[in-house]
Amino acid sequence: MTTTVTPHLFIPGPTNIPDAVRMAMNLPMEDMRSPEFPKFTLPLFEDLKKAFKMKDGRVFIFPSSGTGAWESAIENTLATGDKVLMSRFGQFSLLWVDMAERLGLKVELCDEEWGTGVPVEKYADILAKDKNHEIKAVFATHNETATGVASDIGAIRKALDAAKHPALLMVDGVSSVGSLDMRMGEWGVDCCVSGSQKGFMLPTGLGILAVSQKALDVNKSKNGRMNRCFFSFEDMIKTNDLGYFPYTPATQLLRGLRTSLDLLFAEGLDNVFARHNRLATGVRKGVEAWGLKLCAKEPKWYSDTVSAVLVPEGVDSNAITKTAYYRYNTSLGLGLNKVAGKVFRIGHLGALDEFMVGGVLFAVEMALKDNGVNIKLGSGTGAAAEYFSKTATKSATGPTQAKAA
């Protein structure tokens, strides 16, 4: 790997940071308790809600990763011993189950095949049979980055409504919000977790948690809430209402978030989602042309933010990612847990365009060939280029080109 060129980053997070966002964070430290600070933060809280398409509620910004926001959602709305419905079908849904169990929740678990997603039909059956409403929350991973699988959150809301079930709907949107359509209000999502390093195109360091009014009311009314301090809703609300935080916020990241939101809104959220779908489809065209398959079992599970590509029998996917890194200066995602050594992952979310997607496919082709995979050089890049050429629009604008407001 050369020492003069920045490595090309195509992991499913952290993602590439647009220059406008980097420059917005390149400022001196500021007084987070100055009388001017609320003029910045209060509009930021409100605009952030637009990214989640919320109808009510509020958004909390913690100086943490998405895992911290996960913990906050659980600790502020549930009590030790509460029964919850969860599913496990990849490394990150697995980690959410692990957290729930370690925090003392009683998990009714649907253990699914990796390469599939949230089992809506099973959820619907379990909820319909729960006549006493023992289940207090239903958990769903919107986008499982380990396997490149996206799930239908709207269908889960329909299952809850059909059963007339009052359980909270908790969604992991860490690798979806800002890249895939998250209709929090329409789908009746009560807690949606995200992080700064994915679709928001920032460094890691902000755990973002959108909370419905229903979940806020549960927080106020329920006795026996879990102990909490750093991730307390109450502490956040008391200070956020005035434009401040209960402890030192990550001010530079907040400045970057302001510019990130401006870029997303300038492009238009629906255009952002369409761009991700188009670029992901180009990647999938390339994979198909190589004669390889995705870890996602069916098209209904395909993720528009990451593709997990299965390697042929006898090939170690770790060797492919190492070759891409050391020989072609390109970072790909490793296979995790059950799919370690079996898949490599191409992250295609955040600030990227056709040229960048073509670049990663070019590097992957060479890494595959170098490791003995029988593909024709140019087949995947050619298939993607043909698709992009046919679907090009004259006014396409991505976050790297759009001007921040």
Tab-separated table of C-alpha atoms in Angstrom:
chain	number	residue	atom	x	y	z
A	1	MET	CA	0.000	0.000	0.000
A	2	THR	CA	1.350	3.420	-0.885
A	3	THR	CA	2.000	5.958	1.843
A	4	THR	CA	0.944	8.986	-0.199
A	5	VAL	CA	-2.660	8.112	-1.011
A	6	THR	CA	-5.445	7.948	1.560
A	7	PRO	CA	-6.876	4.406	1.754
A	8	HIS	CA	-10.152	4.039	-0.130
A	9	LEU	CA	-12.806	3.340	2.496
A	10	PHE	CA	-15.644	0.967	1.598
A	11	ILE	CA	-16.592	-0.519	4.930
A	12	PRO	CA	-20.185	-0.100	6.182
A	13	GLY	CA	-19.109	2.567	8.650
A	14	PRO	CA	-17.332	4.757	9.456
A	15	THR	CA	-18.089	6.200	6.037
A	16	ASN	CA	-16.403	8.851	3.933
A	17	ILE	CA	-16.747	12.409	5.258
A	18	PRO	CA	-17.619	15.164	2.752
A	19	ASP	CA	-15.196	18.087	2.681
A	20	ALA	CA	-17.922	20.493	3.799
A	21	VAL	CA	-18.527	18.397	6.922
A	22	ARG	CA	-14.814	18.118	7.710
A	23	MET	CA	-14.369	21.854	7.350
A	24	ALA	CA	-17.384	22.523	9.595
A	25	MET	CA	-15.624	20.586	12.363
A	26	ASN	CA	-12.314	22.379	11.840
A	27	LEU	CA	-12.911	25.169	14.329
A	28	PRO	CA	-11.571	26.230	17.738
A	29	MET	CA	-13.150	24.864	20.891
A	30	GLU	CA	-16.226	26.815	21.943
A	31	ASP	CA	-18.068	27.541	25.159
A	32	MET	CA	-20.892	24.987	25.349
A	33	ARG	CA	-22.559	27.028	28.109
A	34	SER	CA	-22.442	30.401	26.407
A	35	PRO	CA	-25.724	32.331	26.030
A	36	GLU	CA	-25.326	31.967	22.246
A	37	PHE	CA	-25.094	28.152	22.202
A	38	PRO	CA	-28.883	27.479	22.287
A	39	LYS	CA	-29.277	29.456	19.058
A	40	PHE	CA	-27.305	26.633	17.447
A	41	THR	CA	-28.552	23.587	19.348
A	42	LEU	CA	-32.320	24.165	19.482
A	43	PRO	CA	-32.745	24.306	15.679
A	44	LEU	CA	-30.372	21.326	15.402
A	45	PHE	CA	-32.626	19.186	17.623
A	46	GLU	CA	-35.650	20.080	15.514
A	47	ASP	CA	-33.963	19.533	12.155
A	48	LEU	CA	-32.553	16.188	13.259
A	49	LYS	CA	-36.116	14.964	13.772
A	50	LYS	CA	-36.723	15.450	10.036
A	51	ALA	CA	-34.163	12.769	9.205
A	52	PHE	CA	-36.286	10.283	11.156
A	53	LYS	CA	-39.581	11.590	9.700
A	54	MET	CA	-41.035	11.896	13.195
A	55	LYS	CA	-44.530	13.138	14.000
A	56	ASP	CA	-43.900	13.827	17.689
A	57	GLY	CA	-41.368	13.147	20.426
A	58	ARG	CA	-37.772	14.293	20.535
A	59	VAL	CA	-34.216	13.326	19.625
A	60	PHE	CA	-31.369	12.846	22.104
A	61	ILE	CA	-27.707	13.220	21.107
A	62	PHE	CA	-25.270	11.387	23.367
A	63	PRO	CA	-21.457	11.603	23.170
A	64	SER	CA	-21.202	7.863	22.480
A	65	SER	CA	-21.484	5.305	19.724
A	66	GLY	CA	-24.807	3.833	18.648
A	67	THR	CA	-24.388	1.209	21.361
A	68	GLY	CA	-24.852	3.917	23.989
A	69	ALA	CA	-28.108	4.965	22.368
A	70	TRP	CA	-29.217	1.305	22.401
A	71	GLU	CA	-28.597	1.206	26.136
A	72	SER	CA	-30.441	4.474	26.717
A	73	ALA	CA	-33.516	3.258	24.841
A	74	ILE	CA	-33.736	0.143	27.004
A	75	GLU	CA	-32.919	1.710	30.373
A	76	ASN	CA	-35.381	4.577	30.034
A	77	THR	CA	-38.436	2.666	28.825
A	78	LEU	CA	-38.194	-0.834	30.309
A	79	ALA	CA	-37.717	-2.450	33.707
A	80	THR	CA	-35.627	-5.409	34.786
A	81	GLY	CA	-37.607	-8.592	34.143
A	82	ASP	CA	-39.769	-7.116	31.369
A	83	LYS	CA	-40.512	-9.518	28.531
A	84	VAL	CA	-39.447	-8.410	25.055
A	85	LEU	CA	-39.612	-9.932	21.563
A	86	MET	CA	-36.373	-9.976	19.591
A	87	SER	CA	-34.798	-11.703	16.589
A	88	ARG	CA	-31.205	-12.642	15.866
A	89	PHE	CA	-29.860	-13.058	12.322
A	90	GLY	CA	-26.487	-11.300	12.244
A	91	GLN	CA	-23.726	-9.923	14.431
A	92	PHE	CA	-25.460	-6.669	15.343
A	93	SER	CA	-28.893	-8.089	16.061
A	94	LEU	CA	-26.973	-10.670	18.126
A	95	LEU	CA	-25.288	-7.906	20.125
A	96	TRP	CA	-28.631	-6.206	20.788
A	97	VAL	CA	-30.019	-9.467	22.195
A	98	ASP	CA	-26.894	-9.824	24.328
A	99	MET	CA	-27.358	-6.313	25.729
A	100	ALA	CA	-31.028	-6.915	26.517
A	101	GLU	CA	-30.222	-10.101	28.393
A	102	ARG	CA	-27.347	-8.506	30.298
A	103	LEU	CA	-29.611	-5.632	31.340
A	104	GLY	CA	-32.048	-8.141	32.825
A	105	LEU	CA	-34.793	-8.341	30.209
A	106	LYS	CA	-36.609	-11.598	29.544
A	107	VAL	CA	-36.091	-12.182	25.822
A	108	GLU	CA	-38.461	-14.218	23.666
A	109	LEU	CA	-36.069	-14.923	20.826
A	110	CYS	CA	-36.585	-15.790	17.184
A	111	ASP	CA	-33.263	-17.255	16.049
A	112	GLU	CA	-33.198	-16.883	12.271
A	113	GLU	CA	-30.902	-18.002	9.472
A	114	TRP	CA	-28.140	-15.488	8.740
A	115	GLY	CA	-29.009	-13.927	5.389
A	116	THR	CA	-32.638	-13.386	6.359
A	117	GLY	CA	-34.150	-10.618	8.462
A	118	VAL	CA	-36.855	-9.893	11.008
A	119	PRO	CA	-39.420	-12.755	10.801
A	120	VAL	CA	-42.576	-10.647	10.503
A	121	GLU	CA	-44.920	-13.626	10.261
A	122	LYS	CA	-43.507	-15.165	13.454
A	123	TYR	CA	-43.739	-11.804	15.197
A	124	ALA	CA	-47.379	-11.469	14.117
A	125	ASP	CA	-48.225	-14.942	15.472
A	126	ILE	CA	-46.456	-14.360	18.796
A	127	LEU	CA	-48.106	-10.969	19.280
A	128	ALA	CA	-51.553	-12.306	18.428
A	129	LYS	CA	-51.161	-15.037	21.068
A	130	ASP	CA	-49.939	-12.607	23.733
A	131	LYS	CA	-53.453	-11.796	24.951
A	132	ASN	CA	-52.251	-10.530	28.334
A	133	HIS	CA	-49.750	-8.179	26.706
A	134	GLU	CA	-46.806	-9.571	28.630
A	135	ILE	CA	-44.462	-8.427	25.861
A	136	LYS	CA	-43.503	-4.835	26.648
A	137	ALA	CA	-41.361	-4.106	23.582
A	138	VAL	CA	-40.693	-5.489	20.113
A	139	PHE	CA	-37.156	-5.079	18.772
A	140	ALA	CA	-36.205	-4.981	15.095
A	141	THR	CA	-32.882	-4.401	13.353
A	142	HIS	CA	-33.707	-2.322	10.285
A	143	ASN	CA	-30.403	-3.002	8.549
A	144	GLU	CA	-28.079	-5.846	9.555
A	145	THR	CA	-24.635	-4.848	8.308
A	146	ALA	CA	-22.995	-8.223	9.006
A	147	THR	CA	-25.049	-9.938	6.313
A	148	GLY	CA	-26.289	-7.075	4.146
A	149	VAL	CA	-29.937	-7.560	5.096
A	150	ALA	CA	-32.696	-4.968	5.431
A	151	SER	CA	-36.047	-5.673	7.122
A	152	ASP	CA	-39.559	-4.285	6.680
A	153	ILE	CA	-40.315	-2.091	9.687
A	154	GLY	CA	-43.695	-1.006	8.315
A	155	ALA	CA	-44.814	-4.636	8.260
A	156	ILE	CA	-43.930	-5.033	11.933
A	157	ARG	CA	-46.129	-2.049	12.773
A	158	LYS	CA	-48.977	-3.710	10.849
A	159	ALA	CA	-48.471	-6.888	12.894
A	160	LEU	CA	-48.640	-4.908	16.142
A	161	ASP	CA	-51.765	-3.075	15.009
A	162	ALA	CA	-53.464	-6.266	13.806
A	163	ALA	CA	-52.930	-7.812	17.250
A	164	LYS	CA	-53.992	-4.542	18.914
A	165	HIS	CA	-50.808	-4.858	20.930
A	166	PRO	CA	-49.480	-1.884	22.957
A	167	ALA	CA	-45.820	-2.964	23.008
A	168	LEU	CA	-43.194	-0.371	22.203
A	169	LEU	CA	-41.514	-0.741	18.799
A	170	MET	CA	-37.722	-0.410	19.132
A	171	VAL	CA	-35.651	-0.143	15.938
A	172	ASP	CA	-31.916	-0.337	15.339
A	173	GLY	CA	-31.387	2.197	12.558
A	174	VAL	CA	-27.655	2.648	13.043
A	175	SER	CA	-26.787	1.757	9.440
A	176	SER	CA	-30.064	2.860	7.880
A	177	VAL	CA	-31.089	6.347	9.063
A	178	GLY	CA	-29.875	8.936	6.564
A	179	SER	CA	-29.461	6.270	3.869
A	180	LEU	CA	-32.646	4.184	3.882
A	181	ASP	CA	-36.143	5.547	4.368
A	182	MET	CA	-37.012	5.687	8.061
A	183	ARG	CA	-40.665	6.704	8.477
A	184	MET	CA	-40.686	6.800	12.246
A	185	GLY	CA	-44.032	8.576	12.546
A	186	GLU	CA	-45.870	6.579	9.881
A	187	TRP	CA	-44.535	3.255	11.160
A	188	GLY	CA	-45.183	4.048	14.806
A	189	VAL	CA	-41.575	3.500	15.864
A	190	ASP	CA	-41.075	4.404	19.526
A	191	CYS	CA	-37.293	4.335	19.841
A	192	CYS	CA	-34.967	4.489	16.844
A	193	VAL	CA	-31.224	4.244	17.408
A	194	SER	CA	-28.617	5.676	15.058
A	195	GLY	CA	-25.013	6.822	15.094
A	196	SER	CA	-22.979	9.603	13.539
A	197	GLN	CA	-20.566	7.456	11.508
A	198	LYS	CA	-22.948	5.973	8.923
A	199	GLY	CA	-25.549	7.880	6.909
A	200	PHE	CA	-24.805	11.103	8.789
A	201	MET	CA	-21.274	11.044	7.283
A	202	LEU	CA	-19.429	12.007	10.481
A	203	PRO	CA	-16.712	10.472	12.643
A	204	THR	CA	-17.813	8.025	15.306
A	205	GLY	CA	-18.818	9.723	18.541
A	206	LEU	CA	-22.505	10.595	18.546
A	207	GLY	CA	-25.179	8.154	19.646
A	208	ILE	CA	-28.451	9.479	18.261
A	209	LEU	CA	-31.761	8.305	19.707
A	210	ALA	CA	-35.153	9.367	18.373
A	211	VAL	CA	-37.995	8.791	20.860
A	212	SER	CA	-41.747	8.967	20.290
A	213	GLN	CA	-44.145	10.746	22.625
A	214	LYS	CA	-45.526	7.337	23.603
A	215	ALA	CA	-42.077	6.221	24.782
A	216	LEU	CA	-41.552	9.521	26.613
A	217	ASP	CA	-44.877	8.995	28.403
A	218	VAL	CA	-43.839	5.444	29.353
A	219	ASN	CA	-40.623	6.854	30.751
A	220	LYS	CA	-42.582	9.258	32.953
A	221	SER	CA	-45.245	6.863	34.154
A	222	LYS	CA	-43.685	3.475	34.733
A	223	ASN	CA	-42.335	2.480	38.120
A	224	GLY	CA	-39.340	0.204	38.526
A	225	ARG	CA	-37.321	1.768	35.744
A	226	MET	CA	-33.760	0.544	35.394
A	227	ASN	CA	-31.031	2.504	37.131
A	228	ARG	CA	-29.389	4.969	34.787
A	229	CYS	CA	-27.276	8.094	34.903
A	230	PHE	CA	-25.248	9.018	31.819
A	231	PHE	CA	-28.051	7.919	29.453
A	232	SER	CA	-30.978	9.340	31.450
A	233	PHE	CA	-33.828	10.876	29.448
A	234	GLU	CA	-34.727	13.088	32.409
A	235	ASP	CA	-31.307	14.718	32.633
A	236	MET	CA	-31.205	15.277	28.897
A	237	ILE	CA	-34.706	16.771	28.739
A	238	LYS	CA	-34.022	19.180	31.590
A	239	THR	CA	-30.988	20.661	29.868
A	240	ASN	CA	-31.878	20.138	26.190
A	241	ASP	CA	-35.023	22.207	26.628
A	242	LEU	CA	-32.725	25.156	27.379
A	243	GLY	CA	-30.348	24.342	24.528
A	244	TYR	CA	-27.666	22.716	26.671
A	245	PHE	CA	-26.494	19.245	27.754
A	246	PRO	CA	-26.105	17.645	31.201
A	247	TYR	CA	-22.378	17.153	30.541
A	248	THR	CA	-19.799	18.351	28.029
A	249	PRO	CA	-21.122	17.695	24.502
A	250	ALA	CA	-18.997	16.833	21.474
A	251	THR	CA	-19.241	20.349	20.079
A	252	GLN	CA	-17.178	19.808	16.938
A	253	LEU	CA	-19.233	16.759	15.988
A	254	LEU	CA	-22.409	18.758	16.548
A	255	ARG	CA	-21.114	21.409	14.146
A	256	GLY	CA	-20.412	18.667	11.630
A	257	LEU	CA	-23.880	17.228	12.162
A	258	ARG	CA	-25.383	20.619	11.325
A	259	THR	CA	-23.611	20.624	7.959
A	260	SER	CA	-24.387	16.943	7.343
A	261	LEU	CA	-28.102	17.602	7.792
A	262	ASP	CA	-27.860	20.624	5.500
A	263	LEU	CA	-26.310	18.428	2.800
A	264	LEU	CA	-28.972	15.737	3.177
A	265	PHE	CA	-31.785	18.280	3.031
A	266	ALA	CA	-30.227	20.073	0.045
A	267	GLU	CA	-30.163	16.794	-1.863
A	268	GLY	CA	-33.616	15.870	-0.571
A	269	LEU	CA	-34.157	12.804	1.639
A	270	ASP	CA	-36.113	10.898	-0.998
A	271	ASN	CA	-33.318	11.589	-3.484
A	272	VAL	CA	-30.803	10.324	-0.926
A	273	PHE	CA	-32.710	7.061	-0.591
A	274	ALA	CA	-33.062	6.718	-4.377
A	275	ARG	CA	-29.321	7.330	-4.815
A	276	HIS	CA	-28.474	4.616	-2.325
A	277	ASN	CA	-30.805	2.164	-4.060
A	278	ARG	CA	-29.314	2.947	-7.468
A	279	LEU	CA	-25.710	2.612	-6.311
A	280	ALA	CA	-26.507	-0.594	-4.404
A	281	THR	CA	-28.184	-2.029	-7.487
A	282	GLY	CA	-25.022	-1.276	-9.460
A	283	VAL	CA	-22.968	-3.217	-6.911
A	284	ARG	CA	-25.407	-6.121	-7.115
A	285	LYS	CA	-25.143	-6.104	-10.924
A	286	GLY	CA	-21.392	-6.377	-10.532
A	287	VAL	CA	-21.610	-9.284	-8.068
A	288	GLU	CA	-23.966	-11.127	-10.398
A	289	ALA	CA	-21.606	-10.607	-13.333
A	290	TRP	CA	-18.782	-12.177	-11.324
A	291	GLY	CA	-20.934	-15.269	-10.844
A	292	LEU	CA	-21.022	-14.765	-7.080
A	293	LYS	CA	-23.956	-14.537	-4.673
A	294	LEU	CA	-24.929	-12.282	-1.804
A	295	CYS	CA	-25.312	-13.496	1.761
A	296	ALA	CA	-28.870	-12.084	1.693
A	297	LYS	CA	-31.032	-15.053	0.724
A	298	GLU	CA	-33.612	-13.228	-1.391
A	299	PRO	CA	-34.002	-9.854	-3.116
A	300	LYS	CA	-36.555	-8.814	-0.488
A	301	TRP	CA	-33.708	-8.828	2.054
A	302	TYR	CA	-31.197	-6.842	-0.025
A	303	SER	CA	-29.682	-3.876	1.787
A	304	ASP	CA	-29.011	-0.624	-0.031
A	305	THR	CA	-26.191	0.322	2.344
A	306	VAL	CA	-23.980	-2.787	2.381
A	307	SER	CA	-23.543	-5.919	0.297
A	308	ALA	CA	-22.102	-9.041	1.930
A	309	VAL	CA	-20.637	-11.158	-0.878
A	310	LEU	CA	-20.188	-14.910	-0.489
A	311	VAL	CA	-16.872	-16.288	-1.717
A	312	PRO	CA	-16.573	-19.676	-3.465
A	313	GLU	CA	-15.970	-22.825	-1.436
A	314	GLY	CA	-12.308	-23.147	-0.498
A	315	VAL	CA	-11.609	-19.411	-0.667
A	316	ASP	CA	-10.938	-17.423	2.502
A	317	SER	CA	-12.690	-14.051	2.347
A	318	ASN	CA	-10.140	-12.661	4.813
A	319	ALA	CA	-7.440	-13.170	2.182
A	320	ILE	CA	-9.482	-11.076	-0.249
A	321	THR	CA	-9.886	-8.196	2.198
A	322	LYS	CA	-6.154	-8.317	3.006
A	323	THR	CA	-5.233	-8.266	-0.680
A	324	ALA	CA	-7.580	-5.357	-1.307
A	325	TYR	CA	-6.059	-3.466	1.620
A	326	TYR	CA	-2.359	-4.107	1.108
A	327	ARG	CA	-2.192	-4.332	-2.677
A	328	TYR	CA	-4.980	-2.020	-3.802
A	329	ASN	CA	-5.265	0.422	-0.896
A	330	THR	CA	-8.951	-0.374	-0.411
A	331	SER	CA	-10.706	-1.230	2.862
A	332	LEU	CA	-13.532	-3.768	2.651
A	333	GLY	CA	-15.647	-5.115	5.502
A	334	LEU	CA	-14.664	-8.437	7.059
A	335	GLY	CA	-17.034	-11.336	7.597
A	336	LEU	CA	-18.145	-11.463	11.245
A	337	ASN	CA	-19.002	-14.339	13.551
A	338	LYS	CA	-20.893	-17.094	11.649
A	339	VAL	CA	-19.886	-15.684	8.267
A	340	ALA	CA	-16.231	-15.013	9.122
A	341	GLY	CA	-14.059	-16.185	6.245
A	342	LYS	CA	-17.140	-16.725	4.092
A	343	VAL	CA	-18.056	-13.189	3.031
A	344	PHE	CA	-16.483	-9.837	2.401
A	345	ARG	CA	-18.582	-6.687	2.640
A	346	ILE	CA	-18.784	-3.677	0.386
A	347	GLY	CA	-20.131	-0.637	2.191
A	348	HIS	CA	-22.011	1.673	-0.178
A	349	LEU	CA	-23.585	4.304	2.046
A	350	GLY	CA	-23.082	7.931	2.849
A	351	ALA	CA	-21.180	10.326	0.595
A	352	LEU	CA	-20.541	8.356	-2.593
A	353	ASP	CA	-21.343	8.314	-6.287
A	354	GLU	CA	-21.011	6.076	-9.368
A	355	PHE	CA	-17.302	6.779	-9.803
A	356	MET	CA	-16.562	5.694	-6.238
A	357	VAL	CA	-18.635	2.522	-6.606
A	358	GLY	CA	-16.807	1.743	-9.832
A	359	GLY	CA	-13.512	2.159	-8.002
A	360	VAL	CA	-14.299	-0.361	-5.290
A	361	LEU	CA	-15.598	-2.886	-7.824
A	362	PHE	CA	-12.347	-2.450	-9.774
A	363	ALA	CA	-10.286	-3.185	-6.643
A	364	VAL	CA	-12.463	-6.141	-5.661
A	365	GLU	CA	-12.129	-7.707	-9.108
A	366	MET	CA	-8.348	-7.644	-8.872
A	367	ALA	CA	-8.352	-8.965	-5.290
A	368	LEU	CA	-10.671	-11.813	-6.297
A	369	LYS	CA	-8.494	-12.701	-9.289
A	370	ASP	CA	-5.341	-12.556	-7.179
A	371	ASN	CA	-6.863	-15.087	-4.781
A	372	GLY	CA	-7.783	-17.600	-7.445
A	373	VAL	CA	-11.446	-16.771	-7.921
A	374	ASN	CA	-12.381	-17.511	-11.524
A	375	ILE	CA	-13.799	-14.218	-12.732
A	376	LYS	CA	-13.287	-12.172	-15.868
A	377	LEU	CA	-11.641	-8.844	-15.154
A	378	GLY	CA	-13.951	-6.023	-16.161
A	379	SER	CA	-17.110	-8.113	-15.895
A	380	GLY	CA	-18.406	-6.608	-12.666
A	381	THR	CA	-17.246	-3.078	-13.349
A	382	GLY	CA	-18.696	-3.310	-16.835
A	383	ALA	CA	-22.079	-4.535	-15.623
A	384	ALA	CA	-22.247	-1.727	-13.071
A	385	ALA	CA	-21.172	0.870	-15.628
A	386	GLU	CA	-23.819	-0.313	-18.086
A	387	TYR	CA	-26.512	-0.049	-15.411
A	388	PHE	CA	-25.369	3.386	-14.244
A	389	SER	CA	-25.230	4.623	-17.828
A	390	LYS	CA	-28.802	3.501	-18.523
A	391	THR	CA	-30.150	5.018	-15.302
A	392	ALA	CA	-28.186	8.277	-15.256
A	393	THR	CA	-30.115	11.506	-14.681
A	394	LYS	CA	-29.033	14.934	-15.876
A	395	SER	CA	-29.546	16.606	-12.500
A	396	ALA	CA	-28.189	13.948	-10.156
A	397	THR	CA	-26.611	15.589	-7.119
A	398	GLY	CA	-25.087	13.785	-4.167
A	399	PRO	CA	-23.954	15.015	-0.739
A	400	THR	CA	-20.397	15.568	-1.964
A	401	GLN	CA	-21.652	18.058	-4.542
A	402	ALA	CA	-24.715	19.614	-2.874
A	403	LYS	CA	-24.138	22.947	-1.200
A	404	ALA	CA	-24.925	23.150	2.495
A	405	ALA	CA	-27.563	25.698	3.434
